[in-house]
mmCIF file of C-alpha atoms and ligand atoms in Angstrom:
data_model
loop_
_atom_site.group_PDB
_atom_site.id
_atom_site.type_symbol
_atom_site.label_atom_id
_atom_site.label_comp_id
_atom_site.label_asym_id
_atom_site.label_seq_id
_atom_site.Cartn_x
_atom_site.Cartn_y
_atom_site.Cartn_z
ATOM 1 C CA UNK A 736 112.277 54.063 9.086
ATOM 2 C CA UNK A 737 112.850 52.737 5.610
ATOM 3 C CA UNK A 738 113.850 54.480 2.446
ATOM 4 C CA UNK A 739 111.288 54.931 -0.352
ATOM 5 C CA UNK A 740 113.700 53.220 -2.740
ATOM 6 C CA UNK A 741 112.929 49.930 -0.961
ATOM 7 C CA UNK A 742 109.295 50.373 -2.026
ATOM 8 C CA UNK A 743 110.405 51.377 -5.480
ATOM 9 C CA UNK A 744 112.314 48.122 -5.845
ATOM 10 C CA UNK A 745 109.192 46.135 -4.911
ATOM 11 C CA UNK A 746 107.153 48.066 -7.449
ATOM 12 C CA UNK A 747 109.653 47.445 -10.243
ATOM 13 C CA UNK A 748 109.381 43.655 -10.102
ATOM 14 C CA UNK A 749 107.507 42.574 -13.228
ATOM 15 C CA UNK A 750 104.299 40.526 -13.006
ATOM 16 C CA UNK A 751 101.762 40.746 -10.230
ATOM 17 C CA UNK A 752 102.657 43.093 -7.386
ATOM 18 C CA UNK A 753 103.824 41.337 -4.208
ATOM 19 C CA UNK A 754 101.224 42.910 -1.921
ATOM 20 C CA UNK A 755 102.252 41.128 1.310
ATOM 21 C CA UNK A 756 105.750 42.563 0.847
ATOM 22 C CA UNK A 757 104.240 46.014 0.244
ATOM 23 C CA UNK A 758 102.108 45.730 3.381
ATOM 24 C CA UNK A 759 105.175 44.753 5.353
ATOM 25 C CA UNK A 760 107.138 47.673 3.889
ATOM 26 C CA UNK A 761 104.388 50.136 4.920
ATOM 27 C CA UNK A 762 104.360 48.768 8.460
ATOM 28 C CA UNK A 763 108.103 49.079 8.846
ATOM 29 C CA UNK A 764 108.546 52.345 6.963
ATOM 30 C CA UNK A 765 105.919 54.100 9.079
ATOM 31 C CA UNK A 766 106.969 52.600 12.422
ATOM 32 C CA UNK A 767 103.562 50.958 12.759
ATOM 33 C CA UNK A 768 102.234 47.728 14.269
ATOM 34 C CA UNK A 769 100.613 46.634 11.045
ATOM 35 C CA UNK A 770 98.980 47.667 7.814
ATOM 36 C CA UNK A 771 96.222 46.668 5.422
ATOM 37 C CA UNK A 772 96.281 47.253 1.679
ATOM 38 C CA UNK A 773 92.712 47.550 0.374
ATOM 39 C CA UNK A 774 91.907 47.175 -3.333
ATOM 40 C CA UNK A 775 88.813 48.556 -5.034
ATOM 41 C CA UNK A 776 86.970 45.877 -7.003
ATOM 42 C CA UNK A 777 86.245 46.177 -10.729
ATOM 43 C CA UNK A 778 82.771 47.611 -10.251
ATOM 44 C CA UNK A 779 84.293 50.236 -7.968
ATOM 45 C CA UNK A 780 81.806 49.669 -5.180
ATOM 46 C CA UNK A 781 83.703 47.522 -2.701
ATOM 47 C CA UNK A 782 87.060 47.407 -0.952
ATOM 48 C CA UNK A 783 88.694 44.015 -0.557
ATOM 49 C CA UNK A 784 91.827 43.249 1.389
ATOM 50 C CA UNK A 785 94.755 42.748 -1.005
ATOM 51 C CA UNK A 786 97.223 42.054 1.798
ATOM 52 C CA UNK A 787 97.643 42.502 5.522
ATOM 53 C CA UNK A 788 100.703 42.647 7.731
ATOM 54 C CA UNK A 789 101.200 40.766 9.989
ATOM 55 C CA UNK A 790 99.655 37.868 8.005
ATOM 56 C CA UNK A 791 96.102 36.909 9.004
ATOM 57 C CA UNK A 792 95.999 33.411 7.440
ATOM 58 C CA UNK A 793 92.943 33.884 5.268
ATOM 59 C CA UNK A 794 90.858 35.863 7.756
ATOM 60 C CA UNK A 795 91.353 38.988 5.607
ATOM 61 C CA UNK A 796 89.192 37.435 2.861
ATOM 62 C CA UNK A 797 86.147 37.990 5.052
ATOM 63 C CA UNK A 798 86.540 41.755 5.226
ATOM 64 C CA UNK A 799 84.685 43.738 2.583
ATOM 65 C CA UNK A 800 84.002 47.431 2.971
ATOM 66 C CA UNK A 801 81.550 49.252 0.691
ATOM 67 C CA UNK A 802 83.038 52.329 -0.981
ATOM 68 C CA UNK A 803 81.721 55.435 0.807
ATOM 69 C CA UNK A 804 80.998 53.548 4.022
ATOM 70 C CA UNK A 805 83.010 54.016 7.244
ATOM 71 C CA UNK A 806 86.306 55.858 7.397
ATOM 72 C CA UNK A 807 88.136 53.554 4.974
ATOM 73 C CA UNK A 808 85.254 53.584 2.514
ATOM 74 C CA UNK A 809 85.059 57.389 2.661
ATOM 75 C CA UNK A 810 88.765 57.713 1.946
ATOM 76 C CA UNK A 811 88.143 55.533 -1.126
ATOM 77 C CA UNK A 812 85.283 57.713 -2.346
ATOM 78 C CA UNK A 813 86.532 61.190 -1.366
ATOM 79 C CA UNK A 814 90.214 60.655 -2.089
ATOM 80 C CA UNK A 815 91.569 62.477 1.014
ATOM 81 C CA UNK A 816 93.952 60.929 3.526
ATOM 82 C CA UNK A 817 92.972 60.927 7.222
ATOM 83 C CA UNK A 818 94.503 60.151 10.601
ATOM 84 C CA UNK A 819 92.417 58.737 13.440
ATOM 85 C CA UNK A 820 93.087 58.613 17.147
ATOM 86 C CA UNK A 821 91.372 56.166 19.508
ATOM 87 C CA UNK A 822 89.680 54.427 16.614
ATOM 88 C CA UNK A 823 87.593 51.362 17.356
ATOM 89 C CA UNK A 824 86.037 49.754 14.252
ATOM 90 C CA UNK A 825 82.852 47.786 14.902
ATOM 91 C CA UNK A 826 83.445 45.133 12.255
ATOM 92 C CA UNK A 827 84.778 42.049 14.070
ATOM 93 C CA UNK A 828 87.014 40.890 11.244
ATOM 94 C CA UNK A 829 88.437 44.386 10.907
ATOM 95 C CA UNK A 830 89.170 44.441 14.638
ATOM 96 C CA UNK A 831 90.850 41.066 14.430
ATOM 97 C CA UNK A 832 93.028 42.267 11.551
ATOM 98 C CA UNK A 833 94.055 45.259 13.665
ATOM 99 C CA UNK A 834 94.816 42.911 16.561
ATOM 100 C CA UNK A 835 92.289 44.610 18.880
ATOM 101 C CA UNK A 836 90.657 43.193 21.977
ATOM 102 C CA UNK A 837 87.100 44.417 22.772
ATOM 103 C CA UNK A 838 88.229 47.281 25.029
ATOM 104 C CA UNK A 839 91.169 48.454 22.910
ATOM 105 C CA UNK A 840 91.496 51.303 20.443
ATOM 106 C CA UNK A 841 94.023 52.032 17.760
ATOM 107 C CA UNK A 842 95.652 54.980 15.967
ATOM 108 C CA UNK A 843 95.136 54.717 12.231
ATOM 109 C CA UNK A 844 96.095 56.462 9.076
ATOM 110 C CA UNK A 845 94.288 55.865 5.775
ATOM 111 C CA UNK A 846 95.503 57.171 2.414
ATOM 112 C CA UNK A 847 93.885 56.753 -0.999
ATOM 113 C CA UNK A 848 95.981 55.098 -3.717
ATOM 114 C CA UNK A 849 95.414 57.069 -6.902
ATOM 115 C CA UNK A 850 95.782 55.437 -10.302
ATOM 116 C CA UNK A 851 95.144 58.743 -12.036
ATOM 117 C CA UNK A 852 93.965 62.075 -10.628
ATOM 118 C CA UNK A 853 90.354 60.963 -10.844
ATOM 119 C CA UNK A 854 90.686 57.260 -10.339
ATOM 120 C CA UNK A 855 91.296 55.644 -6.951
ATOM 121 C CA UNK A 856 92.362 51.998 -7.065
ATOM 122 C CA UNK A 857 92.804 51.256 -3.371
ATOM 123 C CA UNK A 858 93.409 52.507 0.154
ATOM 124 C CA UNK A 859 96.365 51.868 2.424
ATOM 125 C CA UNK A 860 95.639 51.706 6.119
ATOM 126 C CA UNK A 861 98.419 51.741 8.710
ATOM 127 C CA UNK A 862 97.881 51.344 12.474
ATOM 128 C CA UNK A 863 99.606 51.675 15.808
ATOM 129 C CA UNK A 864 98.198 50.148 18.925
ATOM 130 C CA UNK A 865 98.796 51.978 22.193
ATOM 131 C CA UNK A 866 99.057 55.723 22.541
ATOM 132 C CA UNK A 867 101.462 56.898 19.802
ATOM 133 C CA UNK A 868 99.385 58.560 17.120
ATOM 134 C CA UNK A 869 100.465 59.488 13.617
ATOM 135 C CA UNK A 870 101.765 62.955 12.738
ATOM 136 C CA UNK A 871 101.087 65.176 9.711
ATOM 137 C CA UNK A 872 104.517 64.206 8.485
ATOM 138 C CA UNK A 873 103.685 60.486 8.716
ATOM 139 C CA UNK A 874 100.532 61.163 6.734
ATOM 140 C CA UNK A 875 102.445 62.963 3.977
ATOM 141 C CA UNK A 876 104.803 60.047 3.647
ATOM 142 C CA UNK A 877 101.951 57.559 3.664
ATOM 143 C CA UNK A 878 100.345 59.484 0.807
ATOM 144 C CA UNK A 879 103.553 59.354 -1.260
ATOM 145 C CA UNK A 880 103.723 55.571 -0.750
ATOM 146 C CA UNK A 881 100.014 55.168 -1.489
ATOM 147 C CA UNK A 882 100.282 56.970 -4.791
ATOM 148 C CA UNK A 883 103.319 55.011 -5.926
ATOM 149 C CA UNK A 884 101.438 51.823 -5.133
ATOM 150 C CA UNK A 885 98.293 53.166 -6.815
ATOM 151 C CA UNK A 886 100.111 53.960 -10.022
ATOM 152 C CA UNK A 887 101.641 50.498 -10.078
ATOM 153 C CA UNK A 888 98.279 48.787 -9.494
ATOM 154 C CA UNK A 889 96.674 50.954 -12.156
ATOM 155 C CA UNK A 890 99.365 50.006 -14.691
ATOM 156 C CA UNK A 891 98.902 46.348 -13.771
ATOM 157 C CA UNK A 892 95.152 46.674 -14.399
ATOM 158 C CA UNK A 893 95.710 48.337 -17.766
ATOM 159 C CA UNK A 894 98.138 45.638 -18.778
ATOM 160 C CA UNK A 895 95.589 43.001 -17.808
ATOM 161 C CA UNK A 896 92.949 44.758 -19.943
ATOM 162 C CA UNK A 897 95.308 44.925 -22.907
ATOM 163 C CA UNK A 898 96.141 41.243 -22.588
ATOM 164 C CA UNK A 899 92.477 40.339 -22.339
ATOM 165 C CA UNK A 900 91.643 42.370 -25.437
ATOM 166 C CA UNK A 901 94.488 40.751 -27.284
ATOM 167 C CA UNK A 902 93.291 37.291 -26.334
ATOM 168 C CA UNK A 903 89.762 38.195 -27.397
ATOM 169 C CA UNK A 904 91.032 39.532 -30.703
ATOM 170 C CA UNK A 905 93.013 36.353 -31.318
ATOM 171 C CA UNK A 906 89.940 34.280 -30.573
ATOM 172 C CA UNK A 907 87.916 36.304 -33.062
ATOM 173 C CA UNK A 908 90.558 35.963 -35.751
ATOM 174 C CA UNK A 909 90.623 32.240 -35.145
ATOM 175 C CA UNK A 910 86.842 32.049 -35.401
ATOM 176 C CA UNK A 911 86.839 34.151 -38.542
ATOM 177 C CA UNK A 912 89.378 31.957 -40.223
ATOM 178 C CA UNK A 913 87.593 28.777 -39.233
ATOM 179 C CA UNK A 914 84.362 30.248 -40.603
ATOM 180 C CA UNK A 915 86.264 30.940 -43.800
ATOM 181 C CA UNK A 916 87.543 27.412 -43.793
ATOM 182 C CA UNK A 917 84.004 26.113 -43.320
ATOM 183 C CA UNK A 918 82.872 28.282 -46.206
ATOM 184 C CA UNK A 919 85.542 26.799 -48.460
ATOM 185 C CA UNK A 920 84.473 23.323 -47.448
ATOM 186 C CA UNK A 921 80.864 24.240 -48.161
ATOM 187 C CA UNK A 922 81.754 25.407 -51.671
ATOM 188 C CA UNK A 923 83.846 22.305 -52.230
ATOM 189 C CA UNK A 924 80.887 20.252 -51.018
ATOM 190 C CA UNK A 925 78.401 22.064 -53.247
ATOM 191 C CA UNK A 926 80.641 21.564 -56.264
ATOM 192 C CA UNK A 927 81.226 17.946 -55.378
ATOM 193 C CA UNK A 928 77.596 17.029 -54.699
ATOM 194 C CA UNK A 929 76.119 18.938 -57.576
ATOM 195 C CA UNK A 930 78.431 19.697 -60.405
ATOM 196 C CA UNK A 931 80.873 16.814 -60.253
ATOM 197 C CA UNK A 932 78.182 14.198 -59.958
ATOM 198 C CA UNK A 933 76.035 15.691 -62.681
ATOM 199 C CA UNK A 934 79.049 15.800 -64.977
ATOM 200 C CA UNK A 935 79.965 12.198 -64.242
ATOM 201 C CA UNK A 936 76.502 10.897 -65.146
ATOM 202 C CA UNK A 937 76.370 13.248 -68.110
ATOM 203 C CA UNK A 938 79.522 11.598 -69.476
ATOM 204 C CA UNK A 939 77.981 8.207 -68.794
ATOM 205 C CA UNK A 940 74.802 9.009 -70.766
ATOM 206 C CA UNK A 941 76.758 10.478 -73.657
ATOM 207 C CA UNK A 942 78.944 7.406 -74.000
ATOM 208 C CA UNK A 943 75.847 5.201 -73.774
ATOM 209 C CA UNK A 944 74.414 7.191 -76.702
ATOM 210 C CA UNK A 945 77.699 6.783 -78.540
ATOM 211 C CA UNK A 946 77.833 3.035 -77.958
ATOM 212 C CA UNK A 947 74.145 2.684 -78.891
ATOM 213 C CA UNK A 948 74.629 4.483 -82.213
ATOM 214 C CA UNK A 949 77.671 2.369 -83.125
ATOM 215 C CA UNK A 950 75.897 -0.919 -82.310
ATOM 216 C CA UNK A 951 74.210 -3.185 -84.840
ATOM 217 C CA UNK A 952 70.428 -3.355 -85.238
ATOM 218 C CA UNK A 953 67.657 -1.304 -86.811
ATOM 219 C CA UNK A 954 68.663 2.339 -87.277
ATOM 220 C CA UNK A 955 65.367 3.614 -85.890
ATOM 221 C CA UNK A 956 65.804 1.813 -82.579
ATOM 222 C CA UNK A 957 69.445 2.880 -82.231
ATOM 223 C CA UNK A 958 68.578 6.521 -82.870
ATOM 224 C CA UNK A 959 65.624 6.309 -80.492
ATOM 225 C CA UNK A 960 67.815 4.894 -77.710
ATOM 226 C CA UNK A 961 70.497 7.482 -78.368
ATOM 227 C CA UNK A 962 67.910 10.279 -78.182
ATOM 228 C CA UNK A 963 66.799 9.084 -74.730
ATOM 229 C CA UNK A 964 70.410 9.123 -73.536
ATOM 230 C CA UNK A 965 71.064 12.523 -75.069
ATOM 231 C CA UNK A 966 68.046 14.163 -73.484
ATOM 232 C CA UNK A 967 69.058 12.696 -70.110
ATOM 233 C CA UNK A 968 72.482 14.180 -70.721
ATOM 234 C CA UNK A 969 70.949 17.536 -71.593
ATOM 235 C CA UNK A 970 68.938 17.594 -68.356
ATOM 236 C CA UNK A 971 72.120 16.878 -66.431
ATOM 237 C CA UNK A 972 73.957 19.624 -68.288
ATOM 238 C CA UNK A 973 71.228 22.063 -67.226
ATOM 239 C CA UNK A 974 71.437 20.776 -63.675
ATOM 240 C CA UNK A 975 75.229 21.195 -63.623
ATOM 241 C CA UNK A 976 74.776 24.722 -64.930
ATOM 242 C CA UNK A 977 72.269 25.529 -62.169
ATOM 243 C CA UNK A 978 74.478 23.977 -59.518
ATOM 244 C CA UNK A 979 77.469 25.966 -60.721
ATOM 245 C CA UNK A 980 75.461 29.135 -60.588
ATOM 246 C CA UNK A 981 74.272 28.287 -57.109
ATOM 247 C CA UNK A 982 77.856 27.665 -55.952
ATOM 248 C CA UNK A 983 78.943 30.958 -57.463
ATOM 249 C CA UNK A 984 76.024 32.742 -55.870
ATOM 250 C CA UNK A 985 77.294 31.361 -52.593
ATOM 251 C CA UNK A 986 80.708 32.833 -53.289
ATOM 252 C CA UNK A 987 79.894 36.489 -53.355
ATOM 253 C CA UNK A 988 77.256 38.678 -51.883
ATOM 254 C CA UNK A 989 76.803 41.029 -54.805
ATOM 255 C CA UNK A 990 73.069 40.674 -54.355
ATOM 256 C CA UNK A 991 73.468 41.864 -50.823
ATOM 257 C CA UNK A 992 75.513 44.876 -51.841
ATOM 258 C CA UNK A 993 73.126 45.712 -54.652
ATOM 259 C CA UNK A 994 69.828 45.149 -52.936
ATOM 260 C CA UNK A 995 70.426 45.448 -49.227
ATOM 261 C CA UNK A 996 69.632 42.783 -46.668
ATOM 262 C CA UNK A 997 65.843 42.704 -46.881
ATOM 263 C CA UNK A 998 65.625 42.334 -50.660
ATOM 264 C CA UNK A 999 68.629 40.015 -50.779
ATOM 265 C CA UNK A 1000 66.874 37.709 -48.330
ATOM 266 C CA UNK A 1001 63.738 37.882 -50.390
ATOM 267 C CA UNK A 1002 65.697 36.821 -53.475
ATOM 268 C CA UNK A 1003 66.740 33.670 -51.605
ATOM 269 C CA UNK A 1004 63.179 32.417 -51.640
ATOM 270 C CA UNK A 1005 63.426 31.845 -55.381
ATOM 271 C CA UNK A 1006 66.211 29.292 -55.147
ATOM 272 C CA UNK A 1007 64.046 26.287 -55.790
ATOM 273 C CA UNK A 1008 61.181 25.907 -58.272
ATOM 274 C CA UNK A 1009 59.831 22.861 -56.360
ATOM 275 C CA UNK A 1010 59.445 24.570 -53.023
ATOM 276 C CA UNK A 1011 57.358 27.573 -52.217
ATOM 277 C CA UNK A 1012 59.127 29.697 -49.625
ATOM 278 C CA UNK A 1013 57.278 32.553 -48.043
ATOM 279 C CA UNK A 1014 59.133 35.703 -47.074
ATOM 280 C CA UNK A 1015 57.892 37.728 -44.129
ATOM 281 C CA UNK A 1016 59.261 40.934 -42.762
ATOM 282 C CA UNK A 1017 58.010 44.000 -40.994
ATOM 283 C CA UNK A 1018 60.969 46.058 -42.168
ATOM 284 C CA UNK A 1019 61.615 48.016 -45.315
ATOM 285 C CA UNK A 1020 65.326 48.126 -44.849
ATOM 286 C CA UNK A 1021 67.525 47.753 -41.831
ATOM 287 C CA UNK A 1022 69.978 50.590 -41.653
ATOM 288 C CA UNK A 1023 71.449 49.863 -38.254
ATOM 289 C CA UNK A 1024 72.751 46.360 -38.976
ATOM 290 C CA UNK A 1025 76.491 46.726 -39.703
ATOM 291 C CA UNK A 1026 77.547 45.469 -43.148
ATOM 292 C CA UNK A 1027 79.534 42.513 -41.863
ATOM 293 C CA UNK A 1028 76.569 41.379 -39.748
ATOM 294 C CA UNK A 1029 74.215 41.693 -42.713
ATOM 295 C CA UNK A 1030 76.584 39.515 -44.756
ATOM 296 C CA UNK A 1031 76.618 36.909 -41.999
ATOM 297 C CA UNK A 1032 72.812 36.920 -41.649
ATOM 298 C CA UNK A 1033 72.509 36.512 -45.394
ATOM 299 C CA UNK A 1034 74.847 33.513 -45.402
ATOM 300 C CA UNK A 1035 72.984 31.911 -42.535
ATOM 301 C CA UNK A 1036 69.674 32.370 -44.349
ATOM 302 C CA UNK A 1037 71.262 30.892 -47.451
ATOM 303 C CA UNK A 1038 72.455 27.810 -45.580
ATOM 304 C CA UNK A 1039 69.092 27.468 -43.829
ATOM 305 C CA UNK A 1040 67.195 27.598 -47.109
ATOM 306 C CA UNK A 1041 69.656 25.197 -48.749
ATOM 307 C CA UNK A 1042 69.034 22.762 -45.927
ATOM 308 C CA UNK A 1043 65.288 23.057 -46.343
ATOM 309 C CA UNK A 1044 65.625 22.379 -50.062
ATOM 310 C CA UNK A 1045 68.124 19.538 -49.588
ATOM 311 C CA UNK A 1046 66.823 17.738 -46.541
ATOM 312 C CA UNK A 1047 63.434 18.860 -45.288
ATOM 313 C CA UNK A 1048 61.017 17.500 -47.916
ATOM 314 C CA UNK A 1049 58.870 20.378 -46.791
ATOM 315 C CA UNK A 1050 55.623 21.598 -48.293
ATOM 316 C CA UNK A 1051 55.991 25.078 -46.929
ATOM 317 C CA UNK A 1052 58.854 27.172 -45.597
ATOM 318 C CA UNK A 1053 59.070 30.662 -44.156
ATOM 319 C CA UNK A 1054 62.036 33.000 -44.103
ATOM 320 C CA UNK A 1055 61.465 35.934 -41.815
ATOM 321 C CA UNK A 1056 63.332 38.976 -40.600
ATOM 322 C CA UNK A 1057 61.910 40.950 -37.747
ATOM 323 C CA UNK A 1058 62.841 43.448 -35.147
ATOM 324 C CA UNK A 1059 62.376 42.458 -31.512
ATOM 325 C CA UNK A 1060 63.240 45.302 -29.172
ATOM 326 C CA UNK A 1061 66.908 46.068 -29.622
ATOM 327 C CA UNK A 1062 67.522 42.958 -31.668
ATOM 328 C CA UNK A 1063 66.973 41.663 -35.178
ATOM 329 C CA UNK A 1064 65.629 38.140 -35.493
ATOM 330 C CA UNK A 1065 66.175 36.001 -38.561
ATOM 331 C CA UNK A 1066 64.219 32.755 -38.759
ATOM 332 C CA UNK A 1067 64.051 29.927 -41.263
ATOM 333 C CA UNK A 1068 61.226 27.488 -40.564
ATOM 334 C CA UNK A 1069 59.846 24.550 -42.483
ATOM 335 C CA UNK A 1070 57.136 21.913 -42.025
ATOM 336 C CA UNK A 1071 59.325 19.086 -43.289
ATOM 337 C CA UNK A 1072 60.663 15.839 -41.865
ATOM 338 C CA UNK A 1073 62.781 17.407 -39.126
ATOM 339 C CA UNK A 1074 65.876 15.732 -37.752
ATOM 340 C CA UNK A 1075 67.517 14.619 -34.557
ATOM 341 C CA UNK A 1076 69.725 17.477 -33.403
ATOM 342 C CA UNK A 1077 71.803 15.401 -31.005
ATOM 343 C CA UNK A 1078 72.756 12.792 -33.575
ATOM 344 C CA UNK A 1079 73.408 15.455 -36.213
ATOM 345 C CA UNK A 1080 75.757 17.115 -33.746
ATOM 346 C CA UNK A 1081 77.503 13.822 -32.941
ATOM 347 C CA UNK A 1082 77.816 13.118 -36.655
ATOM 348 C CA UNK A 1083 79.371 16.528 -37.191
ATOM 349 C CA UNK A 1084 82.035 15.921 -34.590
ATOM 350 C CA UNK A 1085 82.760 12.438 -35.969
ATOM 351 C CA UNK A 1086 83.631 13.625 -39.438
ATOM 352 C CA UNK A 1087 85.321 16.897 -38.636
ATOM 353 C CA UNK A 1088 86.293 17.242 -42.255
ATOM 354 C CA UNK A 1089 83.117 15.559 -43.383
ATOM 355 C CA UNK A 1090 80.445 16.845 -45.674
ATOM 356 C CA UNK A 1091 78.075 18.207 -43.065
ATOM 357 C CA UNK A 1092 79.470 21.508 -41.972
ATOM 358 C CA UNK A 1093 76.534 23.739 -42.797
ATOM 359 C CA UNK A 1094 75.076 23.944 -39.314
ATOM 360 C CA UNK A 1095 78.464 24.197 -37.638
ATOM 361 C CA UNK A 1096 79.377 27.089 -39.892
ATOM 362 C CA UNK A 1097 76.044 28.687 -38.965
ATOM 363 C CA UNK A 1098 77.001 28.352 -35.292
ATOM 364 C CA UNK A 1099 80.475 29.745 -35.941
ATOM 365 C CA UNK A 1100 79.078 32.696 -37.830
ATOM 366 C CA UNK A 1101 76.658 33.476 -35.030
ATOM 367 C CA UNK A 1102 79.495 33.467 -32.505
ATOM 368 C CA UNK A 1103 81.448 35.762 -34.772
ATOM 369 C CA UNK A 1104 78.839 38.517 -34.700
ATOM 370 C CA UNK A 1105 77.672 37.900 -31.135
ATOM 371 C CA UNK A 1106 74.280 36.535 -32.174
ATOM 372 C CA UNK A 1107 72.465 33.738 -30.395
ATOM 373 C CA UNK A 1108 71.387 30.634 -32.290
ATOM 374 C CA UNK A 1109 68.477 28.303 -31.598
ATOM 375 C CA UNK A 1110 67.665 25.250 -33.643
ATOM 376 C CA UNK A 1111 64.385 23.491 -32.913
ATOM 377 C CA UNK A 1112 63.579 20.375 -34.837
ATOM 378 C CA UNK A 1113 60.868 17.805 -34.299
ATOM 379 C CA UNK A 1114 60.727 14.605 -36.355
ATOM 380 C CA UNK A 1115 57.790 14.794 -38.722
ATOM 381 C CA UNK A 1116 56.944 18.365 -37.744
ATOM 382 C CA UNK A 1117 59.724 20.445 -39.180
ATOM 383 C CA UNK A 1118 62.648 22.621 -38.244
ATOM 384 C CA UNK A 1119 63.195 26.185 -37.074
ATOM 385 C CA UNK A 1120 66.551 27.945 -37.153
ATOM 386 C CA UNK A 1121 66.399 31.205 -35.226
ATOM 387 C CA UNK A 1122 69.174 33.759 -35.005
ATOM 388 C CA UNK A 1123 68.909 36.767 -32.737
ATOM 389 C CA UNK A 1124 71.369 39.587 -33.250
ATOM 390 C CA UNK A 1125 71.460 42.248 -30.526
ATOM 391 C CA UNK A 1126 72.165 45.677 -31.984
HETATM 392 N N1 ADP B 2506 65.658 21.878 -42.399
HETATM 393 C C1 ADP B 2506 66.067 20.612 -42.202
HETATM 394 N N2 ADP B 2506 65.182 19.583 -42.278
HETATM 395 C C2 ADP B 2506 65.590 18.324 -42.084
HETATM 396 N N3 ADP B 2506 66.863 17.961 -41.814
HETATM 397 C C3 ADP B 2506 67.787 18.921 -41.742
HETATM 398 C C4 ADP B 2506 67.448 20.299 -41.930
HETATM 399 N N4 ADP B 2506 68.574 21.037 -41.770
HETATM 400 C C5 ADP B 2506 69.555 20.151 -41.501
HETATM 401 N N5 ADP B 2506 69.106 18.883 -41.486
HETATM 402 C C6 ADP B 2506 69.868 17.670 -41.159
HETATM 403 O O1 ADP B 2506 71.065 18.027 -40.493
HETATM 404 C C7 ADP B 2506 72.186 17.548 -41.204
HETATM 405 C C8 ADP B 2506 73.321 18.537 -41.105
HETATM 406 O O2 ADP B 2506 73.069 19.693 -41.853
HETATM 407 P P1 ADP B 2506 74.267 20.560 -42.353
HETATM 408 O O3 ADP B 2506 75.200 20.752 -41.203
HETATM 409 O O4 ADP B 2506 73.743 21.783 -43.004
HETATM 410 O O5 ADP B 2506 75.024 19.638 -43.373
HETATM 411 P P2 ADP B 2506 74.638 19.272 -44.893
HETATM 412 O O6 ADP B 2506 73.554 20.194 -45.331
HETATM 413 O O7 ADP B 2506 75.909 19.469 -45.623
HETATM 414 O O8 ADP B 2506 74.186 17.827 -44.828
HETATM 415 C C9 ADP B 2506 71.704 17.326 -42.601
HETATM 416 O O9 ADP B 2506 72.457 16.335 -43.248
HETATM 417 C C10 ADP B 2506 70.277 16.920 -42.389
HETATM 418 O O10 ADP B 2506 70.196 15.537 -42.071
HETATM 419 MG MG1 MG B 2507 73.576 22.147 -45.151
#
């Protein structure tokens, strides 16, 4: 017979519990011929073999016992230890693990391993072949061992959960910051494409006017030329102003805070005087979309509409927000030129820091809020960007 402190030492080793060593301890400590340590799976409906002593060289993987079924399964569901005399399990793998020939029986003892009072994480099963059965005293000791093991397994499971949550949290933070990064690049891009270029040509037209006025020749012609340059410059100044406003609008979601998602989306349809964008919704206001999700949906719609304006050459576009069962579906569709998704994707990965990050930031944002994204585009037919957010 072995001292419980030997088990305690095994349980104190950090990392994953050495189950074969535990199974061996149980066998020796309870003067048995062997033992099986069963673990309850995550869904709590099946017992798998965690370890068996003596070793069964992989055979143990084939034994699965439903919780509530047979003696072992009942111990797992009821939580009471039992002793059995002349037991003869029908399951062939189980028999093999107990070292039984067809005509042989075995004395067994099964004890539930509690993680907490209400939570059973496994079952230990100890057996003796031949005629020596287990006593009440053996059973009491087995239960003490089982509960020490159960507590250890439970702690291990909790630690695993904590680590998984931590990893998930880190992933989310990473995604959030890369979405932020993408947003900064988008703003930089908007400013570069719109404002900077408009300002450069504005300066060009103004100096052309300047040069024209200073040149020789009839005053009327020089003034006429200068006027042409100046009105071109004025148009560019207006354009730069609009572009700046658009970039600023992209920076904050005051509209969203002020108006709520539905009206904020509707306001997006007025971004471009050239293109008529239809807004469709069957909702007055969505109260069950969390604020951060509403902000993300708004940004996605904004990028989608920007793309339609910038690239689609569309005659008609639709922005829609609908409810579909337990989800909210945002869609931006146009009847424009469409594009090749595969090559756009390849292009995006080529210039990681390149100008085209709109669609990748849409994908990142979707991942961030757990929404699914579908982009359908057919050359000459148009594009649909569809985001489905489960609530
Ligand atoms: N609605 C659309 N219609 C046609 N082409 C589109 C549309 N949306 C996106 N594209 C194409 O996909 C490319 C990538 O878009 P995006 O990632 O938003 O980058 P950007 O708008 O900065 O070019 C665009 O350059 C354009 O060629
Ligand atoms: Mg874009």
